[in-house]
mmCIF file of C-alpha atoms and ligand atoms in Angstrom:
data_model
loop_
_atom_site.group_PDB
_atom_site.id
_atom_site.type_symbol
_atom_site.label_atom_id
_atom_site.label_comp_id
_atom_site.label_asym_id
_atom_site.label_seq_id
_atom_site.Cartn_x
_atom_site.Cartn_y
_atom_site.Cartn_z
ATOM 1 C CA MET A 1334 9.683 136.797 90.555
ATOM 2 C CA CYS A 1335 6.697 136.323 92.890
ATOM 3 C CA ARG A 1336 4.687 138.998 91.069
ATOM 4 C CA GLU A 1337 3.625 140.453 94.396
ATOM 5 C CA GLU A 1338 3.942 144.074 95.381
ATOM 6 C CA LYS A 1339 6.765 144.152 97.868
ATOM 7 C CA LYS A 1340 9.783 146.202 98.827
ATOM 8 C CA LEU A 1341 12.646 145.391 96.480
ATOM 9 C CA CYS A 1342 16.194 144.460 97.436
ATOM 10 C CA MET A 1343 19.307 145.159 95.442
ATOM 11 C CA SER A 1344 19.725 141.968 93.395
ATOM 12 C CA HIS A 1345 23.000 140.960 91.750
ATOM 13 C CA LEU A 1346 22.943 139.487 88.259
ATOM 14 C CA LEU A 1347 25.800 137.190 89.259
ATOM 15 C CA SER A 1348 25.952 136.508 92.968
ATOM 16 C CA LYS A 1349 27.652 139.124 95.146
ATOM 17 C CA LYS A 1350 29.855 136.430 96.657
ATOM 18 C CA ILE A 1351 31.512 135.719 93.299
ATOM 19 C CA TYR A 1352 33.203 139.140 93.150
ATOM 20 C CA PRO A 1353 35.847 138.335 95.778
ATOM 21 C CA LEU A 1354 36.859 135.360 93.615
ATOM 22 C CA CYS A 1355 37.789 137.785 90.831
ATOM 23 C CA ARG A 1356 40.136 140.144 92.661
ATOM 24 C CA THR A 1357 42.851 140.236 95.263
ATOM 25 C CA ASP A 1358 42.601 142.159 98.523
ATOM 26 C CA GLU A 1359 44.999 144.676 97.046
ATOM 27 C CA PHE A 1360 43.481 145.403 93.637
ATOM 28 C CA GLU A 1361 39.949 146.058 92.459
ATOM 29 C CA GLN A 1362 38.343 143.870 89.842
ATOM 30 C CA VAL A 1363 38.497 145.134 86.278
ATOM 31 C CA ALA A 1364 35.196 145.719 84.498
ATOM 32 C CA VAL A 1365 35.318 145.159 80.764
ATOM 33 C CA ASN A 1366 32.821 145.935 78.032
ATOM 34 C CA THR A 1367 33.029 146.939 74.399
ATOM 35 C CA LYS A 1368 33.606 150.609 75.268
ATOM 36 C CA VAL A 1369 35.759 150.749 78.386
ATOM 37 C CA MET A 1370 38.082 148.713 80.595
ATOM 38 C CA ARG A 1371 38.496 149.971 84.140
ATOM 39 C CA PRO A 1372 39.263 148.906 87.701
ATOM 40 C CA THR A 1373 36.147 149.401 89.778
ATOM 41 C CA VAL A 1374 34.311 148.347 92.919
ATOM 42 C CA LYS A 1375 30.993 148.634 91.083
ATOM 43 C CA GLN A 1376 28.915 145.488 90.838
ATOM 44 C CA THR A 1377 26.195 144.515 88.382
ATOM 45 C CA LYS A 1378 22.988 144.799 90.347
ATOM 46 C CA ALA A 1379 19.505 146.306 90.264
ATOM 47 C CA TYR A 1380 16.369 146.643 92.340
ATOM 48 C CA LEU A 1381 14.681 143.509 91.079
ATOM 49 C CA LEU A 1382 13.546 140.999 93.712
ATOM 50 C CA CYS A 1383 11.878 140.996 97.099
ATOM 51 C CA GLU A 1384 13.644 139.472 100.065
ATOM 52 C CA ALA A 1385 11.745 136.190 99.784
ATOM 53 C CA CYS A 1386 12.663 135.749 96.115
ATOM 54 C CA GLU A 1387 16.302 136.633 96.842
ATOM 55 C CA GLY A 1388 16.141 133.992 99.571
ATOM 56 C CA ASN A 1389 14.749 131.464 97.103
ATOM 57 C CA LEU A 1390 17.669 131.994 94.674
ATOM 58 C CA SER A 1391 20.153 131.880 97.511
ATOM 59 C CA LYS A 1392 18.803 128.788 99.276
ATOM 60 C CA ASN A 1393 18.061 126.763 96.146
ATOM 61 C CA GLY A 1394 21.182 127.586 94.140
ATOM 62 C CA GLU A 1395 23.717 130.249 95.043
ATOM 63 C CA ARG A 1396 24.480 129.243 98.606
ATOM 64 C CA ILE A 1397 25.464 125.723 97.551
ATOM 65 C CA THR A 1398 27.055 126.481 94.181
ATOM 66 C CA VAL A 1399 29.149 129.623 94.727
ATOM 67 C CA PRO A 1400 31.425 128.022 97.376
ATOM 68 C CA LEU A 1401 32.304 125.343 94.785
ATOM 69 C CA LEU A 1402 33.780 127.818 92.296
ATOM 70 C CA SER A 1403 37.479 128.379 91.754
ATOM 71 C CA ARG A 1404 39.200 130.757 94.142
ATOM 72 C CA PHE A 1405 42.558 132.465 94.258
ATOM 73 C CA GLY A 1406 45.227 130.130 95.584
ATOM 74 C CA GLY A 1407 44.075 127.092 93.665
ATOM 75 C CA GLN A 1408 41.146 125.756 95.663
ATOM 76 C CA PHE A 1409 38.441 124.582 93.280
ATOM 77 C CA PRO A 1410 35.958 122.407 95.168
ATOM 78 C CA LEU A 1411 33.697 121.623 92.192
ATOM 79 C CA TYR A 1412 36.646 120.271 90.212
ATOM 80 C CA GLN A 1413 37.965 118.363 93.207
ATOM 81 C CA ARG A 1414 34.558 116.776 93.851
ATOM 82 C CA LEU A 1415 34.104 115.803 90.200
ATOM 83 C CA LEU A 1416 37.447 114.041 90.125
ATOM 84 C CA LYS A 1417 36.498 111.755 92.987
ATOM 85 C CA LYS A 1418 34.650 109.665 90.403
ATOM 86 C CA LYS A 1419 35.967 108.328 87.108
ATOM 87 C CA PRO A 1420 34.730 109.977 83.911
ATOM 88 C CA ILE A 1421 32.241 107.963 81.899
ATOM 89 C CA GLN A 1422 33.593 109.248 78.600
ATOM 90 C CA VAL A 1423 36.926 110.744 77.591
ATOM 91 C CA THR A 1424 37.597 112.351 74.227
ATOM 92 C CA GLU A 1425 40.453 114.510 72.982
ATOM 93 C CA SER A 1426 38.608 117.684 73.936
ATOM 94 C CA MET A 1427 36.703 116.745 77.088
ATOM 95 C CA SER A 1428 35.922 114.311 79.887
ATOM 96 C CA VAL A 1429 32.311 113.636 80.833
ATOM 97 C CA TYR A 1430 31.397 113.010 84.465
ATOM 98 C CA ALA A 1431 28.089 111.583 85.666
ATOM 99 C CA ALA A 1432 26.916 113.793 88.502
ATOM 100 C CA ALA A 1433 24.079 111.302 89.118
ATOM 101 C CA ASP A 1434 26.724 108.949 90.563
ATOM 102 C CA ASN A 1435 28.394 111.602 92.687
ATOM 103 C CA PRO A 1436 26.662 112.356 96.006
ATOM 104 C CA GLU A 1437 28.902 115.402 96.477
ATOM 105 C CA ILE A 1438 27.381 117.213 93.504
ATOM 106 C CA ASP A 1439 23.948 118.725 94.181
ATOM 107 C CA VAL A 1440 22.520 118.793 90.671
ATOM 108 C CA PRO A 1441 19.174 120.523 91.428
ATOM 109 C CA LYS A 1442 21.069 123.377 93.126
ATOM 110 C CA LEU A 1443 23.465 123.726 90.172
ATOM 111 C CA VAL A 1444 20.535 123.860 87.749
ATOM 112 C CA HIS A 1445 18.610 126.365 89.887
ATOM 113 C CA PHE A 1446 21.727 128.551 90.095
ATOM 114 C CA GLY A 1447 22.149 128.596 86.312
ATOM 115 C CA ILE A 1448 18.504 129.084 85.456
ATOM 116 C CA GLY A 1449 18.278 131.865 88.050
ATOM 117 C CA ILE A 1450 21.027 133.842 86.304
ATOM 118 C CA PHE A 1451 19.578 133.367 82.818
ATOM 119 C CA TRP A 1452 16.136 134.344 84.065
ATOM 120 C CA LYS A 1453 17.357 137.534 85.815
ATOM 121 C CA ALA A 1454 19.175 138.558 82.630
ATOM 122 C CA SER A 1455 15.949 138.037 80.682
ATOM 123 C CA VAL A 1456 13.888 140.448 82.784
ATOM 124 C CA HIS A 1457 16.169 143.427 83.443
ATOM 125 C CA SER A 1458 18.856 145.567 81.818
ATOM 126 C CA PHE A 1459 21.069 145.591 84.958
ATOM 127 C CA GLY A 1460 22.419 149.030 84.202
ATOM 128 C CA SER A 1461 23.604 148.243 80.702
ATOM 129 C CA GLY A 1462 22.661 151.766 79.644
ATOM 130 C CA SER A 1463 19.705 150.605 77.608
ATOM 131 C CA ASP A 1464 16.135 149.728 78.520
ATOM 132 C CA CYS A 1465 16.495 146.322 76.887
ATOM 133 C CA HIS A 1466 16.759 143.230 79.005
ATOM 134 C CA ARG A 1467 20.205 141.701 78.957
ATOM 135 C CA ILE A 1468 19.029 138.692 76.952
ATOM 136 C CA ASP A 1469 15.810 137.898 75.104
ATOM 137 C CA LEU A 1470 14.240 134.590 76.057
ATOM 138 C CA GLY A 1471 10.835 135.529 74.690
ATOM 139 C CA GLU A 1472 7.972 133.641 76.300
ATOM 140 C CA ASP A 1473 10.377 131.148 77.832
ATOM 141 C CA SER A 1474 11.411 133.704 80.423
ATOM 142 C CA GLU A 1475 8.091 132.962 82.131
ATOM 143 C CA ALA A 1476 8.742 129.200 82.035
ATOM 144 C CA LEU A 1477 12.060 129.776 83.792
ATOM 145 C CA ARG A 1478 10.369 131.936 86.424
ATOM 146 C CA LEU A 1479 7.854 129.187 87.201
ATOM 147 C CA PHE A 1480 10.669 126.648 87.440
ATOM 148 C CA LEU A 1481 12.603 128.849 89.878
ATOM 149 C CA ARG A 1482 9.529 129.134 92.063
ATOM 150 C CA GLY A 1483 9.068 125.361 92.080
ATOM 151 C CA GLU A 1484 5.752 125.669 90.240
ATOM 152 C CA ALA A 1485 6.790 123.844 87.060
ATOM 153 C CA LEU A 1486 9.503 121.649 85.612
ATOM 154 C CA LEU A 1487 11.793 123.064 82.970
ATOM 155 C CA PRO A 1488 10.044 122.765 79.596
ATOM 156 C CA ASN A 1489 11.184 119.996 77.237
ATOM 157 C CA HIS A 1490 12.613 122.506 74.799
ATOM 158 C CA VAL A 1491 15.053 123.974 77.363
ATOM 159 C CA ALA A 1492 18.454 122.361 77.911
ATOM 160 C CA LEU A 1493 21.262 123.426 80.238
ATOM 161 C CA ALA A 1494 24.910 122.411 79.882
ATOM 162 C CA VAL A 1495 27.513 122.712 82.650
ATOM 163 C CA ALA A 1496 31.216 122.872 81.813
ATOM 164 C CA VAL A 1497 34.038 122.954 84.354
ATOM 165 C CA GLU A 1498 37.631 124.082 83.734
ATOM 166 C CA SER A 1499 39.986 121.149 83.093
ATOM 167 C CA GLY A 1500 43.221 123.121 82.791
ATOM 168 C CA PRO A 1501 45.649 124.554 85.336
ATOM 169 C CA ILE A 1502 44.506 128.168 84.822
ATOM 170 C CA HIS A 1503 41.135 128.901 86.383
ATOM 171 C CA TYR A 1504 40.313 132.190 84.720
ATOM 172 C CA PRO A 1505 39.154 134.426 87.608
ATOM 173 C CA ALA A 1506 36.454 136.300 85.738
ATOM 174 C CA MET A 1507 32.706 136.708 85.362
ATOM 175 C CA ILE A 1508 30.971 137.003 81.999
ATOM 176 C CA ASP A 1509 27.334 138.081 82.108
ATOM 177 C CA PRO A 1510 24.816 136.068 80.047
ATOM 178 C CA PHE A 1511 25.649 136.581 76.384
ATOM 179 C CA PRO A 1512 24.613 134.954 73.091
ATOM 180 C CA GLY A 1513 26.513 131.738 72.353
ATOM 181 C CA ASP A 1514 27.478 130.459 68.931
ATOM 182 C CA ASN A 1515 25.064 127.535 68.494
ATOM 183 C CA GLN A 1516 23.249 128.054 65.195
ATOM 184 C CA ASP A 1517 20.439 125.529 65.698
ATOM 185 C CA PHE A 1518 18.891 126.851 68.900
ATOM 186 C CA MET A 1519 18.519 129.997 70.918
ATOM 187 C CA ASN A 1520 21.760 129.839 72.920
ATOM 188 C CA TYR A 1521 23.260 131.926 75.734
ATOM 189 C CA PHE A 1522 26.142 131.337 78.098
ATOM 190 C CA PHE A 1523 27.635 132.848 81.226
ATOM 191 C CA TYR A 1524 30.939 132.262 82.969
ATOM 192 C CA VAL A 1525 31.918 132.370 86.624
ATOM 193 C CA PRO A 1526 35.362 131.377 87.971
ATOM 194 C CA GLY A 1527 36.020 127.858 86.667
ATOM 195 C CA MET A 1528 32.522 127.145 85.350
ATOM 196 C CA GLN A 1529 30.506 127.967 82.263
ATOM 197 C CA MET A 1530 26.805 127.315 81.797
ATOM 198 C CA GLN A 1531 24.972 127.351 78.486
ATOM 199 C CA ILE A 1532 21.258 127.330 77.846
ATOM 200 C CA TYR A 1533 19.783 125.985 74.600
ATOM 201 C CA ILE A 1534 16.160 126.681 73.781
ATOM 202 C CA GLY A 1535 14.131 125.433 70.844
ATOM 203 C CA ASP A 1536 11.932 122.655 69.557
ATOM 204 C CA GLY A 1537 13.815 119.401 69.200
ATOM 205 C CA VAL A 1538 16.595 120.424 71.572
ATOM 206 C CA ARG A 1539 16.289 117.176 73.534
ATOM 207 C CA GLU A 1540 16.876 115.139 70.399
ATOM 208 C CA SER A 1541 19.880 117.216 69.308
ATOM 209 C CA SER A 1542 23.508 116.205 69.636
ATOM 210 C CA SER A 1543 24.229 118.911 72.219
ATOM 211 C CA ALA A 1544 21.428 117.699 74.524
ATOM 212 C CA LYS A 1545 23.301 114.469 75.195
ATOM 213 C CA TYR A 1546 25.624 116.534 77.364
ATOM 214 C CA CYS A 1547 22.977 118.658 79.055
ATOM 215 C CA ILE A 1548 22.515 118.221 82.769
ATOM 216 C CA ASN A 1549 18.708 118.489 82.773
ATOM 217 C CA VAL A 1550 18.199 116.178 79.789
ATOM 218 C CA ASN A 1551 20.477 113.160 80.183
ATOM 219 C CA PRO A 1552 19.581 111.142 83.341
ATOM 220 C CA ILE A 1553 23.256 110.653 84.198
ATOM 221 C CA TYR A 1554 23.395 114.452 84.762
ATOM 222 C CA PRO A 1555 26.543 115.039 82.690
ATOM 223 C CA ILE A 1556 29.095 117.667 83.674
ATOM 224 C CA LEU A 1557 31.832 118.344 81.138
ATOM 225 C CA LEU A 1558 35.457 118.913 82.038
ATOM 226 C CA VAL A 1559 36.884 121.070 79.256
ATOM 227 C CA PRO A 1560 39.530 123.781 78.766
ATOM 228 C CA LEU A 1561 37.627 127.031 79.308
ATOM 229 C CA ALA A 1562 40.221 129.698 80.171
ATOM 230 C CA LYS A 1563 41.537 130.268 76.658
ATOM 231 C CA ASP A 1564 38.062 130.545 75.133
ATOM 232 C CA MET A 1565 36.792 132.864 77.857
ATOM 233 C CA ARG A 1566 39.885 135.075 77.630
ATOM 234 C CA GLY A 1567 39.545 135.077 73.848
ATOM 235 C CA PHE A 1568 35.886 136.062 74.121
ATOM 236 C CA MET A 1569 36.730 138.994 76.381
ATOM 237 C CA ALA A 1570 39.650 140.062 74.180
ATOM 238 C CA LYS A 1571 37.465 140.026 71.080
ATOM 239 C CA HIS A 1572 34.691 142.071 72.654
ATOM 240 C CA SER A 1573 36.980 144.583 74.322
ATOM 241 C CA ALA A 1574 39.433 145.057 71.454
ATOM 242 C CA ALA A 1575 38.292 148.660 70.918
ATOM 243 C CA ALA A 1576 37.691 149.450 74.605
ATOM 244 C CA TYR A 1577 39.234 152.559 76.141
ATOM 245 C CA LYS A 1578 41.603 151.803 79.034
ATOM 246 C CA THR A 1579 41.219 154.286 81.856
ATOM 247 C CA GLU A 1580 44.217 156.026 83.379
ATOM 248 C CA LYS A 1581 43.612 154.185 86.628
ATOM 249 C CA LEU A 1582 43.823 150.890 84.782
ATOM 250 C CA LEU A 1583 47.048 151.840 83.008
ATOM 251 C CA ASN A 1584 48.585 152.942 86.331
ATOM 252 C CA THR A 1585 47.557 149.723 88.053
ATOM 253 C CA THR A 1586 48.896 147.665 85.160
ATOM 254 C CA ALA A 1587 52.224 149.523 85.284
ATOM 255 C CA GLU A 1588 52.450 149.000 89.030
ATOM 256 C CA ILE A 1589 51.906 145.255 88.704
ATOM 257 C CA GLU A 1590 54.357 144.923 85.834
ATOM 258 C CA ALA A 1591 56.967 146.876 87.811
ATOM 259 C CA ARG A 1592 56.859 143.982 90.279
ATOM 260 C CA GLY A 1593 57.971 141.641 87.520
ATOM 261 C CA MET A 1594 54.516 140.206 86.810
ATOM 262 C CA SER A 1595 52.850 140.215 83.438
ATOM 263 C CA VAL A 1596 49.417 141.652 82.886
ATOM 264 C CA LYS A 1597 47.621 140.964 79.644
ATOM 265 C CA LEU A 1598 44.162 142.291 80.186
ATOM 266 C CA GLY A 1599 41.580 140.589 78.091
ATOM 267 C CA ASP A 1600 44.229 138.500 76.346
HETATM 268 ZN ZN1 LIG B 171 9.261 138.318 95.309
#
């Protein structure tokens, strides 16, 4: 990120501190992709950044944002902070909150956190088994890098939307940056427990209907409260439909179900 020659640290695509939010002390998290579904302690990381650049991402985004995510047991500080103010718009599908009016929401840190994850995915494969970067942001990857270093503002054709879980189930999962379904712009999303971020890139994005709800475009800094769990579970189910379940996973599943609890992985 600094373009200097330095010793590299092991950098996580999604912050290391999010993993404990996706597992219990007793069971490992389950890694899911199109080919395999397995319990594992492995994390998605790579030698990517120097210590100073890791420190930048931590200080300017992760350290403030990760503690606000949903955790086992029901605590969800981001949700609780949002609800201290009234929404400025309520529709059948969502409530819109103005983070500009909420001193407990640090918008620059939220934006830095999100942009940091999209940027990392745009410059490395993170062990995906291919040499390709996780996502292709083209020349805009460089614009994001400059923003993260505090050397430039986000370009006008980049918009970031933040959505927070409105429902009672806070899906305890992480989804790496992946193409979204917006047809008009380049669009990727990622999910961390209780929060989804989407990036939209393209000419005219600020004038589009989706930009109205983007945190770096609208001066009220909108954050959307929407049901996320079903969509995120559905996304994982769709992409893992043909995945092989390891024996360890089947044994763990059987053990949990023998205790009278239901496990529907990826459902
Ligand atoms: Zn560096």
